[in-house]
Every structure is written in C-alpha cells, then in structure tokens.
C-alpha cells in the first residue's frame, strides 16, 4: 500500500513547499505515495487519516492550532518541514507576533530543518519516509564540516565587529581560507546544525543559522558561544542575530 | 425580510491561504471578496535592521518570488549609496530572475492553471488531480519537470541555492567565474527553449480554437509595469501606466509616490487617480506595455489568438509561456557576455548618500517596489513594500463579483459559483504569501 500523505502550510513563505515540488524526485514521490491533502496542488479540503503529514510554517495565529491538531489526530507521523515549523523561523524577528514552532502544540515525529531545507537532505528524508524508515539528522554543528575549519583555533578568542563582510572584502575559492570569527565577522556555525554543505560559507558569507540549533538548549549554547567571543557594543545592541530563526525560550 | 448569508470558501491550488467570501442577500449575491489573512509584519520588523541584513530577510516574504524580493531590496539599498552595480552582477541578477520566473510560471501553469483550462474549455468534466495531470501526456509532464529543474538549477548555480538565494547582496552579486557552470547553464537554457516551444505549440493546438467564455474578459484597466524604452525588461527601465494607445505616463521609480502610495498599517495600495480606475500588473500588463518581445516566433505564436483571447484573463496563461521562452533566449545571450568570465571586486558600501532609497523589479506576478528610509545610524527607520498581487486584488474582486452574480442568477447553484470564481482567481496567479508580507 502506498503511504497516504498530507502536506499543509501554516504561516509560511511557501518556500519549503516550492522546494519540495521542485525536487528531482517529486514525480517519483507522487508515484510512490497517495497524496490526500495538499492545497497547493490539490482541490480536496477534507483532512482524512494518513500515514505521514508534513507541516510547513509556524503557528502565528490561534486559528492555526485547530488545523494542526486535526492533522495530528489523523496522521500516524507528523514532521516539521523547514525551520519555521521546526523552530519558529524568520518571524521570530517580529516583536508583535507570538510565533511558535509546531511542537509547542503537538507531539512531532521529526523535523526537516533549513530555510528552506537543503534539496538533497529533503529528498533523502522523503525517500526514507516513503520506505517507512525514520529520518536521520546529523547531531554535529556546522563547524565540524566547515571548509575553513583548518584555520579555526580551538580556543578562539575573537573580537566580533560585524555580521557581514563588506562587499569588497568578500573572498572566494582558494582565497576563502580564514574562519569568519577570526576575521571579526560573526558566524553562527558553532551553534548551527550541519547539513547544508556550508552553502553560505563557500560563497564568502558567514552562517546566519538557518538550519537551526542542534541541541534543545539553544540559549545555553549561545551563552557558551558568547563566552568565547566578544561582541562589539554595536552588535550587542543589535536584535535578531541569534534569534533570527527561533525565539528565546522564556524562563518560567 | 432580508436574509443575509455569508459563504466562505477556502481557495485551493493557489499559493498560500486565501478565502472567498460571498454575501447572499435575499437570494442575490451582493458581494464577493477575495480575502487574505493578516500581515506577518515584515515592514515593521525591518525597523532597526542594518541595511546589508535586509535583502536576505525580505527574501523570506515569499518562497516563489524570493529573487525578486531580494533583488528589489538590493536595488533600493544601492539607490541610497548611489553606487554603480558592476555590469557582471546585473547580468547575473537577470539570470536569477529568469530562473525564478521559469520555476514559478511552470509550477503555476501545470498544477494550477492547466486543470482549470481543461475544465473551462470542457476538455475534461472534472478537474484533473495531480495524478491524472501527470498521466495526461507524458511528454508534457517530462517537459514541465525539466523546466522546473532548469529554473532550480539556474538559481543554484548563480544564486547558491534554489530558494532564498545567497549571492545577491547590496553592491552586486557574489560570483566566482566558472566556464563549466556557464556551459551547463547554456545547456539548460537551450533545453528550456526546446521544451517551451513544444509546450507553446501544444497549448496552441489544444486551446487556440476555443473561444474563452465572456465571463473571463478583462474590463478596462490601467496597465502598470516596468519597461525599458518599450522593450520587455524586468530589471532596468522606467515605470509606465498605460490606459490605451493614446493615454500613458512614464516616470522614474523614485517618483512613484506621485502616482501611488500605501499606508503600511492598512492593506492595499492607493492610486492617485479617479477611484473608479482599476490597475493591473503582471504578464498581461507587461505585454500591453511593451507589445514587443523582439523575437519573431513569438509574434507568430501570438497570431493564433484573436481578440476574444487577448482581452481576457485566461490569456495570461499563454503569456507566461511566452515570457519563459523570451527569457530563456535572453539567458543564452547573457551567458555569451565575456564580462561573466572576469573576476571582479564588488564596490564597497561606505558612504550613504541618501536617507531613503527605492528599488523596483518586475516580479513574476508584476511590479514589486521596495522603499526604505534610514535613521542617523544607517538603520532602517521605515520600510514600504508594494506587492503586485495587492494591486490586482481590486480588479480580481470586480471580475469575480460580476461573474458570481450572473452565474448565480442563472443557475442558483452556489457550489458552482464557488468553483468557478476560483478559476478566475487562479488565472491571476495570486501570491498570497507576498500579500501577507
Ligand atoms: S523555513 Fe524558510 S523557506 Fe520554509 S516556509 Fe519558513 S521562511 Fe519559507
Ligand atoms: S551556512 Fe548557515 S545560513 Fe547558510 S545555508 Fe548553511 S545553515 Fe543556512
């Protein structure tokens, strides 16, 4: 029996879904599954029992909670598709909206992180899901596979003065050798999950953390990280560097 | 007694969450509204952000028009610094806009509009499911899938990733010249041209003999779009508002506010014209404004469609194919430019010349404009983002209201009304994520 699939979006940019539809394996995915609810391409509105539900987007309105719970009730497994669903995502920058990852309201069976999830990672995970296998994600941070790693010192004690290199300072290819932190540029590699093949870093830009954290206790990771580097006053007061893709967990 | 009935229906096969609200009063439809949920607040959380941080944040407004959002943002920032963007970067930005357009238009054509066209022209009785669609014509499916892949790969090669691009930054575009990549990209565009010719001819074959129902006609509208000395151009040029052959105005993007404006606390865009005028952006406007793609085949293709087609919203579906075809040819020309093989250093962004800046792009769905203001510390103080679909909503509502009233009077079948008006909405290819920015 082909696995029955539901794909829904909550508050999102549709980038995860457009990534999914444009995967090389999407036609194969269609052939090997039975999609029963996917408003982007299908007219059916009813939510029925399914094997796998993929949820894109975060919860930003109460009205979305009902739909999410309805999907949970009908799905054997629910996965958060993308960083919005997994951690809250880019709307974490908003002060006026109360953004929550879907795991705040329902139990989930796994996440597929990234903004959007890297195509290879997403493709591999979808195939595993169709074959009724569990998803696997690396538990390592981006630094562990960074191409600039050779130049990173274990006890780095860096003065960070900016979040991006100036356009004229961007170096590529064989010149792109030095760890950003050593160059005084904030890179979130040390606290971000690997899996993106260091896309930004290879293009001369530091990581902004779109894959989200590895450990659940992100805040204490940030505190550890900040004890290693010193941020300029300007950056200390700048909002939305560390919490660009997730809100800090509030102490109760 | 007045009986008021509110019927709300969820729009499917569109990007994002939209609903149509139909008000029935004494068994007559009094109004129909295409509605979109509340804004996510991008314009407000951009406040306080550093300029070089903005383009990658606004990319997340939309996973279909990410390149347009990012590049419009870069242009607005570059306008503040008054820097000249290197020609190489400009050419590469075009390629990214082309890749985005190919992907976005192809997905819309196949999954969203084609099933409607089959139904409207009674080629099929009920809408095709995605499964029926991929089995309808295996060559079509293969071609469509190749196009989506081509769009994706162009983005990956020149943008660093296929959605939420990494390489476009204020000042230019990060790029390490690679002859191998150029030759791969060339193969992709060549392939796209072949596939598109096949799809365009198929479209002509299947649909050009049919006459689109009157309900899909466009009323008199004002077309708005970017154009470059009457040529099709989605990156450079001036804005133009055209009512007809005799009546048009052209202006620089930075002067837009003499013609339209928005209040970021309210939904919608105000045009400083007679309130009864409706404005349209997107493929139809681009076509009406330029009327010239400078490719002979395209003119031949266009000749298959008479006035009954050219005056209606359904024609946008064909124009989208032509736009992809045109831009694939442009892409090939760009790839031949020697400047792509040079290693360049991007200009530095040091001294801010203006405290505000405007950037405009013709996104796949129409004119997209970003306007930023900074404070004394060069941090964003205010941001205004003009979304194409926001402009089209008034005209969509006009058409669906009229359509619904007539159909309901004739049939009394509200379910049919709900279904039919969605086909109109989908023909406009609304981008709901963008509207809810
Ligand atoms: S994770 Fe990123 S790509 Fe996916 S919906 Fe959120 S903003 Fe869009
Ligand atoms: S380097 Fe960081 S920001 Fe860039 S794609 Fe990877 S995880 Fe995302």
XYZ file of C-alpha atoms and ligand atoms in Angstrom:
705
model
C 0.000 0.000 0.000
C 1.250 3.432 -0.888
C 1.691 5.721 2.109
C -1.012 8.348 2.383
C 0.352 11.875 2.671
C -0.928 15.224 3.906
C 1.052 18.398 3.239
C -0.148 21.639 4.820
C 1.175 25.150 5.321
C 0.630 27.315 8.354
C 2.230 30.786 8.479
C 4.955 30.457 5.906
C 6.506 31.766 2.727
C 5.737 28.539 0.809
C 9.469 28.167 0.164
C 9.663 24.730 1.736
C 6.745 23.526 -0.364
C 8.142 25.050 -3.534
C 11.443 23.329 -2.729
C 9.589 20.056 -2.317
C 7.669 20.368 -5.587
C 10.820 21.248 -7.478
C 12.830 18.300 -6.169
C 14.142 15.935 -8.831
C 12.357 13.152 -7.025
C 8.984 14.891 -6.765
C 7.440 12.965 -9.698
C 8.733 9.779 -8.081
C 7.351 10.954 -4.749
C 3.925 11.425 -6.376
C 4.078 7.960 -7.943
C 5.075 6.208 -4.741
C 2.576 7.896 -2.431
C -1.053 8.809 -2.313
C -1.436 12.484 -1.570
C -4.780 13.047 0.068
C -4.486 16.684 1.115
C -2.152 19.296 -0.347
C -3.962 22.595 -1.034
C -1.112 23.941 -3.184
C -1.853 21.448 -5.954
C -4.980 19.548 -4.903
C -8.607 20.629 -4.521
C -9.546 18.296 -1.667
C -10.191 20.156 1.562
C -11.053 17.340 3.941
C -8.421 16.015 6.326
C -8.530 12.225 6.495
C -6.385 9.517 8.018
C -2.873 9.433 6.662
C 0.493 7.869 7.298
C 2.675 10.932 7.036
C 1.890 14.614 7.458
C 4.375 17.304 6.510
C 3.717 20.689 8.064
C 5.313 23.846 6.710
C 5.253 27.133 8.609
C 4.964 28.274 12.197
C 1.950 28.956 14.344
C 1.270 32.675 14.400
C -2.484 32.695 14.945
C -4.727 30.740 17.268
C -6.864 29.631 14.356
C -3.958 27.546 13.072
C -3.756 25.448 16.211
C -7.024 23.679 15.437
C -5.914 22.670 11.971
C -2.591 21.456 13.318
C -4.293 19.333 15.973
C -6.727 17.977 13.415
C -3.797 16.878 11.256
C -2.054 15.315 14.263
C -5.207 13.360 15.083
C -5.354 11.887 11.596
C -1.650 11.283 10.974
C 0.470 8.367 12.095
C 3.538 10.555 11.849
C 3.951 14.327 11.695
C 7.116 16.078 10.534
C 8.004 19.752 10.728
C 9.017 20.775 7.228
C 11.515 23.616 7.404
C 12.830 25.937 10.063
C 9.553 27.846 10.529
C 7.722 24.684 11.539
C 10.671 23.288 13.458
C 11.827 26.372 15.367
C 9.520 29.272 14.509
C 11.636 30.641 11.667
C 12.160 34.132 10.324
C 9.083 35.615 12.016
C 10.969 35.234 15.282
C 12.268 38.681 14.353
C 8.799 40.043 14.987
C 8.111 41.610 18.348
C 4.429 41.960 17.798
C 3.551 38.434 16.813
C 3.640 35.440 19.022
C 5.437 32.859 16.927
C 5.648 29.217 17.916
C 7.091 26.096 16.348
C 4.510 23.383 15.816
C 5.990 21.225 18.579
C 4.585 23.716 21.085
C 1.115 22.358 20.379
C 1.506 18.801 19.162
C 3.929 15.976 19.508
C 6.006 15.589 16.376
C 7.938 12.666 14.971
C 10.797 14.634 13.493
C 11.996 17.771 11.798
C 13.417 18.590 8.385
C 15.291 21.809 9.125
C 16.596 24.552 6.852
C 15.205 27.753 5.395
C 14.448 26.123 3.060
C 15.673 22.572 3.768
C 18.606 21.700 1.511
C 17.255 19.808 -1.516
C 19.490 16.778 -1.008
C 18.585 16.452 2.635
C 14.887 16.858 1.907
C 14.984 14.377 -0.977
C 16.763 11.753 1.117
C 14.398 12.195 4.020
C 11.306 11.922 1.799
C 12.561 8.664 0.313
C 13.206 7.299 3.786
C 9.727 8.312 4.873
C 8.109 6.610 1.893
C 10.074 3.484 2.766
C 8.786 3.704 6.309
C 12.197 4.425 7.784
C 12.948 7.066 10.355
C 14.537 10.360 9.486
C 18.136 10.854 10.485
C 19.774 14.202 11.067
C 23.347 14.970 11.957
C 23.844 15.992 15.570
C 27.017 17.887 14.733
C 27.478 21.618 14.352
C 28.359 23.250 11.055
C 31.960 23.958 12.125
C 32.685 20.231 12.247
C 32.452 20.007 8.452
C 33.404 23.591 7.589
C 35.808 24.051 4.691
C 37.519 26.843 6.654
C 37.920 24.667 9.694
C 41.651 24.147 9.225
C 42.133 27.686 10.344
C 39.895 27.671 13.339
C 41.610 27.575 16.678
C 40.054 25.610 19.480
C 40.431 28.397 21.972
C 39.460 31.167 19.757
C 39.149 34.479 21.408
C 37.744 36.688 18.737
C 36.611 40.264 18.647
C 33.484 40.334 16.549
C 32.733 43.634 14.922
C 30.276 42.859 12.151
C 27.686 40.431 10.893
C 28.653 40.541 7.228
C 31.825 41.274 5.294
C 31.696 44.389 3.154
C 31.090 43.522 -0.488
C 34.670 44.446 -1.433
C 36.066 42.154 1.277
C 34.308 39.005 0.146
C 36.799 36.350 -0.858
C 36.040 33.188 -2.778
C 37.707 29.996 -3.900
C 41.297 29.421 -2.825
C 41.436 32.770 -1.045
C 38.477 31.982 1.164
C 40.557 30.301 3.861
C 40.130 32.088 7.131
C 37.442 31.344 9.652
C 34.995 34.251 9.782
C 35.252 34.563 13.541
C 38.995 35.121 13.235
C 38.239 37.868 10.759
C 35.936 39.598 13.208
C 32.757 38.538 11.398
C 30.019 36.789 13.308
C 29.360 33.269 12.003
C 26.762 31.063 13.650
C 28.475 27.858 12.517
C 29.427 26.888 16.094
C 25.781 26.733 17.179
C 24.057 25.637 13.956
C 23.292 22.126 12.778
C 25.309 20.886 9.820
C 23.566 19.511 6.733
C 23.612 22.394 4.270
C 27.072 21.654 2.869
C 28.199 25.059 4.179
C 26.479 26.869 1.349
C 26.894 30.442 2.600
C 30.428 29.903 3.837
C 31.596 28.616 0.461
C 30.182 31.787 -1.065
C 32.169 34.012 1.252
C 29.386 34.776 3.722
C 29.083 33.658 7.341
C 26.342 31.296 8.507
C 23.198 33.001 9.763
C 21.874 29.846 11.342
C 19.044 28.845 9.036
C 19.359 25.125 9.846
C 18.602 25.865 13.484
C 20.358 24.573 16.577
C 21.491 21.037 17.280
C 20.629 20.880 20.917
C 17.347 21.718 22.530
C 19.002 24.104 24.927
C 19.866 26.725 22.351
C 20.037 29.580 24.831
C 22.800 27.976 26.878
C 24.674 27.222 23.642
C 24.547 30.889 22.826
C 25.804 31.798 26.263
C 28.709 29.378 25.845
C 29.455 30.775 22.439
C 29.369 34.332 23.726
C 31.839 33.429 26.425
C 34.316 32.525 23.683
C 33.981 35.642 21.593
C 33.488 39.287 22.402
C 30.895 41.246 20.529
C 31.263 44.917 19.749
C 28.855 47.255 21.542
C 27.077 47.879 18.272
C 26.323 44.182 17.830
C 25.404 43.631 21.470
C 22.533 46.022 20.966
C 21.517 44.626 17.602
C 18.460 42.419 17.707
C 17.811 39.308 15.760
C 21.272 37.852 15.275
C 20.998 34.762 17.423
C 17.252 34.631 17.480
C 16.689 35.169 13.810
C 15.119 31.763 13.256
C 13.782 30.987 16.717
C 12.634 32.940 19.728
C 14.497 32.593 23.025
C 12.802 30.232 25.447
C 11.363 32.335 28.208
C 12.148 31.355 31.744
C 9.074 30.402 33.639
C -37.370 40.119 5.360
C -33.711 40.348 4.456
C -31.871 37.068 4.667
C -28.150 37.517 4.842
C -25.966 34.540 4.160
C -22.215 34.579 4.371
C -20.459 31.850 2.474
C -16.770 31.407 2.976
C -14.751 29.096 0.831
C -11.072 28.250 1.007
C -9.166 28.782 -2.216
C -7.204 25.761 -3.253
C -4.448 25.419 -5.844
C -3.154 28.882 -5.108
C -0.024 29.810 -3.241
C -0.881 30.469 0.423
C -4.141 30.786 2.322
C -6.837 32.783 0.611
C -10.584 32.642 1.022
C -13.524 33.927 -0.944
C -16.362 35.417 0.988
C -19.712 35.536 -0.776
C -22.566 37.539 0.665
C -26.029 36.410 -0.369
C -28.896 38.734 0.396
C -32.475 37.834 -0.490
C -31.219 35.169 -2.817
C -29.000 37.566 -4.727
C -25.246 37.765 -4.412
C -24.446 41.211 -3.051
C -20.679 40.987 -2.854
C -17.777 38.662 -3.343
C -14.402 39.236 -1.756
C -11.101 37.514 -2.212
C -9.552 37.754 1.227
C -6.147 37.131 2.664
C -5.202 36.663 6.317
C -3.359 39.233 8.383
C 0.115 40.525 7.568
C 3.190 38.893 9.021
C 4.701 42.292 9.744
C 7.880 42.346 7.646
C 7.637 46.120 7.245
C 7.622 46.551 10.993
C 10.345 44.115 11.987
C 12.720 45.508 9.398
C 12.848 48.633 11.560
C 16.211 48.835 13.299
C 17.902 46.444 10.879
C 21.249 47.115 9.233
C 20.957 47.649 5.512
C 23.093 44.708 4.469
C 20.911 42.489 6.608
C 17.683 43.418 4.826
C 17.760 41.559 1.464
C 18.035 38.104 2.988
C 15.278 38.842 5.482
C 12.845 40.061 2.821
C 13.618 37.014 0.704
C 11.548 35.115 3.277
C 8.466 37.089 2.313
C 7.967 34.564 -0.450
C 9.329 31.186 -1.471
C 8.272 31.760 -5.080
C 9.367 35.389 -5.635
C 12.431 35.270 -3.367
C 14.803 36.506 -6.114
C 12.588 39.468 -6.985
C 12.219 40.388 -3.309
C 15.955 40.151 -2.632
C 16.999 41.985 -5.763
C 14.407 44.780 -5.364
C 15.768 45.182 -1.844
C 19.386 45.362 -3.065
C 18.367 47.953 -5.645
C 16.681 50.131 -3.004
C 19.807 49.993 -0.834
C 22.124 50.697 -3.772
C 19.946 53.696 -4.544
C 20.798 55.079 -1.092
C 24.517 54.639 -1.645
C 24.274 55.848 -5.241
C 26.725 53.175 -6.275
C 27.073 51.717 -9.720
C 26.477 47.991 -9.630
C 29.002 46.139 -11.840
C 27.601 45.009 -15.178
C 28.553 41.427 -14.372
C 26.386 41.499 -11.244
C 23.486 42.982 -13.157
C 23.664 40.254 -15.797
C 23.785 37.564 -13.141
C 20.801 39.108 -11.400
C 18.901 38.802 -14.658
C 19.742 35.109 -14.761
C 18.379 34.677 -11.249
C 15.187 36.496 -12.188
C 14.890 34.220 -15.236
C 15.365 31.065 -13.167
C 12.757 32.226 -10.675
C 10.286 33.069 -13.426
C 10.732 29.721 -15.169
C 10.122 27.819 -11.957
C 7.248 29.945 -10.738
C 5.420 30.158 -14.078
C 5.876 26.450 -14.811
C 4.517 25.342 -11.457
C 1.562 27.652 -11.852
C 0.905 26.569 -15.421
C 0.949 22.868 -14.712
C -0.533 22.423 -11.258
C -2.754 25.460 -11.004
C -3.960 26.737 -14.354
C -3.902 23.753 -16.716
C -6.567 21.767 -14.811
C -8.779 24.873 -14.947
C -8.270 25.375 -18.668
C -9.279 21.768 -19.340
C -12.454 22.346 -17.443
C -13.288 25.786 -18.775
C -12.997 24.527 -22.355
C -14.822 21.340 -21.451
C -11.951 19.085 -22.379
C -12.485 17.346 -19.073
C -15.601 17.295 -16.935
C -13.991 17.361 -13.536
C -10.689 18.940 -12.532
C -7.633 16.768 -13.022
C -5.977 15.576 -9.853
C -2.182 15.846 -9.834
C -2.127 12.129 -10.656
C -4.369 12.490 -13.693
C -2.359 15.512 -14.672
C 0.996 13.748 -14.744
C -0.546 10.923 -16.752
C -2.375 13.162 -19.218
C 0.552 13.480 -21.620
C 3.853 12.011 -20.579
C 5.819 14.302 -22.886
C 4.190 17.331 -21.325
C 4.981 16.067 -17.840
C 8.596 15.409 -18.765
C 8.942 18.837 -20.305
C 7.346 20.524 -17.335
C 9.580 18.689 -14.930
C 12.645 19.558 -16.883
C 11.655 23.223 -16.830
C 11.194 23.233 -13.077
C 14.576 21.590 -12.728
C 16.153 24.107 -15.093
C 14.757 27.015 -13.069
C 16.046 25.395 -9.910
C 19.499 24.712 -11.292
C 19.939 28.235 -12.667
C 19.179 29.512 -9.173
C 21.550 27.030 -7.577
C 24.420 27.743 -9.967
C 24.246 31.533 -9.792
C 22.360 32.066 -6.537
C 23.983 29.454 -4.316
C 20.694 27.756 -3.530
C 17.388 27.255 -5.277
C 15.200 29.297 -2.893
C 16.318 32.217 -0.660
C 19.399 32.984 -2.683
C 22.753 33.609 -1.049
C 24.733 35.505 -3.719
C 22.745 38.735 -4.367
C 23.914 41.355 -1.880
C 23.735 45.133 -1.818
C 26.525 46.226 -4.153
C 26.345 43.345 -6.585
C 26.427 39.588 -6.717
C 28.964 37.185 -5.267
C 30.365 35.165 -8.139
C 33.411 33.084 -8.928
C 33.684 32.777 -12.713
C 33.455 29.204 -13.953
C 33.388 28.234 -17.616
C 31.958 24.889 -16.654
C 28.979 26.494 -14.960
C 28.411 28.782 -17.900
C 28.341 25.863 -20.272
C 25.974 23.886 -18.025
C 23.685 26.900 -17.789
C 23.796 27.292 -21.553
C 22.634 23.701 -21.983
C 19.807 24.344 -19.544
C 18.540 27.402 -21.405
C 18.840 25.595 -24.753
C 16.808 22.747 -23.309
C 14.273 25.208 -21.896
C 13.776 26.732 -25.335
C 13.085 23.328 -26.891
C 10.695 22.345 -24.115
C 8.890 25.649 -24.236
C 8.446 25.519 -27.993
C 6.849 22.123 -27.529
C 4.572 23.327 -24.732
C 3.627 26.537 -26.553
C 2.722 24.601 -29.699
C 0.753 22.130 -27.626
C -1.093 24.990 -25.955
C -1.931 26.474 -29.347
C -3.037 23.072 -30.569
C -5.323 22.332 -27.660
C -6.727 25.749 -26.834
C -6.422 28.306 -29.620
C -9.544 27.064 -31.433
C -11.667 27.529 -28.375
C -13.275 30.830 -27.533
C -12.835 31.869 -23.899
C -16.134 32.485 -22.108
C -17.072 36.166 -21.814
C -17.008 35.996 -18.022
C -13.226 35.900 -18.163
C -12.959 39.193 -20.065
C -10.928 41.965 -18.528
C -12.743 45.268 -18.031
C -10.959 48.493 -18.977
C -7.904 48.774 -16.804
C -4.736 50.798 -16.390
C -1.691 48.649 -17.048
C 1.285 49.248 -14.798
C 4.764 47.898 -15.270
C 8.440 48.400 -15.827
C 9.675 48.852 -19.352
C 12.917 49.796 -20.993
C 12.281 52.075 -23.964
C 9.224 49.975 -24.802
C 11.217 46.769 -24.521
C 10.455 43.922 -22.187
C 12.782 44.275 -19.206
C 12.158 43.157 -15.630
C 15.232 44.756 -14.044
C 16.018 48.088 -15.670
C 13.852 50.861 -17.016
C 11.100 53.232 -16.042
C 7.601 52.659 -14.770
C 4.720 53.144 -17.090
C 0.993 53.433 -16.606
C -0.896 52.852 -19.809
C -4.611 53.137 -20.359
C -4.624 52.808 -24.121
C -2.575 53.764 -27.168
C -3.208 57.453 -26.630
C -3.014 57.631 -22.908
C 0.090 56.697 -20.949
C 2.516 58.180 -18.435
C 6.081 57.203 -17.793
C 8.074 58.015 -14.657
C 11.210 57.104 -12.740
C 10.736 54.582 -9.942
C 11.836 57.103 -7.300
C 8.876 59.309 -8.264
C 6.313 56.584 -7.802
C 4.569 58.369 -4.936
C 3.183 60.977 -7.307
C 1.099 58.127 -8.747
C 0.530 55.635 -5.960
C 1.155 55.254 -2.259
C 0.439 52.955 0.641
C -0.150 53.189 4.357
C 1.781 50.328 5.930
C -0.846 49.970 8.631
C -3.534 49.318 6.083
C -3.924 46.734 3.388
C -3.887 47.885 -0.219
C -2.293 50.440 -2.487
C -3.835 53.814 -3.285
C -3.597 55.194 -6.777
C -3.896 58.947 -7.158
C -6.394 58.605 -9.963
C -10.126 58.561 -10.356
C -11.349 55.974 -7.820
C -13.182 54.010 -10.478
C -9.931 53.197 -12.286
C -8.512 49.734 -11.799
C -4.844 48.859 -12.072
C -3.367 45.650 -13.324
C 0.166 44.286 -13.027
C 1.725 41.054 -14.254
C 2.148 39.296 -17.598
C -0.825 40.971 -19.300
C 0.379 44.438 -18.302
C 3.920 43.662 -19.378
C 2.575 42.546 -22.730
C 0.312 45.568 -23.182
C 3.041 47.968 -22.175
C 5.803 46.592 -24.346
C 3.837 44.759 -27.054
C 7.121 43.553 -28.340
C 9.248 40.631 -27.302
C 11.634 41.155 -30.220
C 11.516 37.507 -31.187
C 9.848 36.637 -34.470
C 8.456 33.293 -33.369
C 6.673 34.934 -30.515
C 4.757 37.152 -32.866
C 3.837 34.126 -34.919
C 2.646 32.346 -31.798
C 0.596 35.361 -30.776
C -1.232 35.379 -34.093
C -3.040 32.190 -33.141
C -5.036 34.094 -30.570
C -7.695 36.570 -31.561
C -9.285 39.382 -29.564
C -11.528 37.035 -27.634
C -8.370 35.619 -26.056
C -6.273 38.741 -25.900
C -8.892 40.653 -23.905
C -9.291 38.091 -21.171
C -7.525 36.986 -18.020
C -7.016 33.480 -19.388
C -4.554 34.888 -21.892
C -2.101 35.420 -19.028
C -1.629 31.653 -19.038
C -0.277 31.770 -22.563
C 1.759 34.915 -21.956
C 3.510 33.192 -19.070
C 4.767 30.569 -21.505
C 5.978 33.274 -23.884
C 7.767 35.100 -21.086
C 9.669 31.974 -20.151
C 10.532 31.431 -23.797
C 11.710 35.007 -24.213
C 13.813 34.978 -21.075
C 15.421 31.641 -21.929
C 16.643 33.245 -25.148
C 17.819 36.299 -23.223
C 19.582 33.964 -20.819
C 21.590 32.447 -23.659
C 22.647 35.907 -24.805
C 23.754 36.870 -21.319
C 25.809 33.709 -20.964
C 27.822 34.780 -24.009
C 28.884 38.037 -22.374
C 32.662 37.982 -21.795
C 32.287 40.004 -18.603
C 30.978 36.849 -16.915
C 34.442 35.332 -17.144
C 36.194 38.115 -15.288
C 36.933 38.170 -11.597
C 35.715 41.420 -10.201
C 35.725 43.148 -6.849
C 32.370 44.446 -5.712
C 32.047 48.117 -4.768
C 32.271 48.916 -1.095
C 29.255 50.352 0.629
C 30.724 53.007 2.828
C 29.153 56.389 2.458
C 25.420 56.676 2.430
C 24.311 59.416 0.052
C 20.553 59.430 0.625
C 18.480 58.697 3.661
C 15.957 56.848 1.537
C 16.032 54.576 -1.467
C 13.646 52.929 -3.911
C 14.126 49.694 -5.822
C 11.784 48.135 -8.342
C 11.630 44.761 -10.081
C 9.044 43.155 -12.324
C 8.445 40.027 -10.250
C 6.765 37.064 -11.979
C 3.415 38.457 -10.815
C 4.121 42.092 -11.576
C 5.701 45.284 -10.345
C 7.336 44.930 -6.954
C 8.695 48.021 -5.238
C 10.697 48.452 -2.037
C 11.177 51.840 -0.382
C 13.405 52.179 2.686
C 14.250 55.091 4.975
C 17.191 55.080 7.390
C 17.941 56.923 10.621
C 21.196 58.688 11.593
C 22.840 55.367 12.402
C 22.018 53.982 8.948
C 19.479 51.598 10.418
C 16.089 51.102 8.812
C 13.591 53.623 10.136
C 10.697 52.797 7.846
C 10.069 50.309 5.060
C 7.311 50.155 2.482
C 6.868 47.149 0.258
C 4.457 47.276 -2.686
C 3.291 43.803 -3.622
C 1.977 43.029 -7.148
C -0.968 40.907 -6.050
C -2.106 43.701 -3.721
C -2.560 45.865 -6.789
C -4.515 43.185 -8.638
C -6.950 42.425 -5.837
C -9.452 45.186 -6.724
C -9.746 44.000 -10.267
C -9.971 40.365 -9.190
C -12.840 41.327 -6.888
C -14.632 43.238 -9.641
C -14.463 40.306 -12.012
C -15.457 37.625 -9.529
C -18.365 39.682 -8.198
C -19.830 40.172 -11.646
C -19.118 36.568 -12.588
C -20.737 35.246 -9.398
C -23.836 37.423 -9.660
C -24.543 36.407 -13.231
C -23.881 32.739 -12.659
C -25.980 32.672 -9.507
C -28.895 34.399 -11.202
C -28.737 31.877 -13.992
C -28.176 28.675 -12.009
C -28.840 29.367 -8.331
C -26.035 26.922 -7.661
C -23.737 28.389 -5.039
C -21.281 25.486 -5.210
C -20.795 26.078 -8.889
C -20.237 29.765 -8.170
C -17.612 28.928 -5.578
C -15.776 26.682 -8.009
C -15.939 28.988 -10.987
C -14.728 32.136 -9.303
C -11.682 30.286 -8.085
C -10.709 29.656 -11.690
C -10.655 33.426 -12.200
C -8.567 33.953 -9.090
C -6.100 31.272 -10.174
C -5.730 32.792 -13.631
C -4.262 35.850 -11.902
C -1.725 33.629 -10.145
C -2.100 35.491 -6.855
C 0.785 35.360 -4.443
C -0.800 35.259 -1.049
C 2.435 34.965 0.926
C 3.564 38.201 -0.630
C 0.322 39.999 0.143
C 0.527 38.810 3.744
C 4.081 40.173 3.966
S 11.521 27.668 6.665
Fe 12.168 29.333 5.271
S 11.625 28.538 3.258
Fe 10.446 27.352 4.716
S 8.470 28.393 4.969
Fe 9.853 29.189 6.549
S 10.739 31.049 5.648
Fe 9.908 29.827 3.974
S 25.670 28.221 6.084
Fe 24.171 28.565 7.727
S 22.734 30.092 6.937
Fe 23.883 29.256 5.168
S 22.603 27.561 4.398
Fe 24.046 26.700 5.875
S 22.947 26.692 7.841
Fe 21.851 28.074 6.441
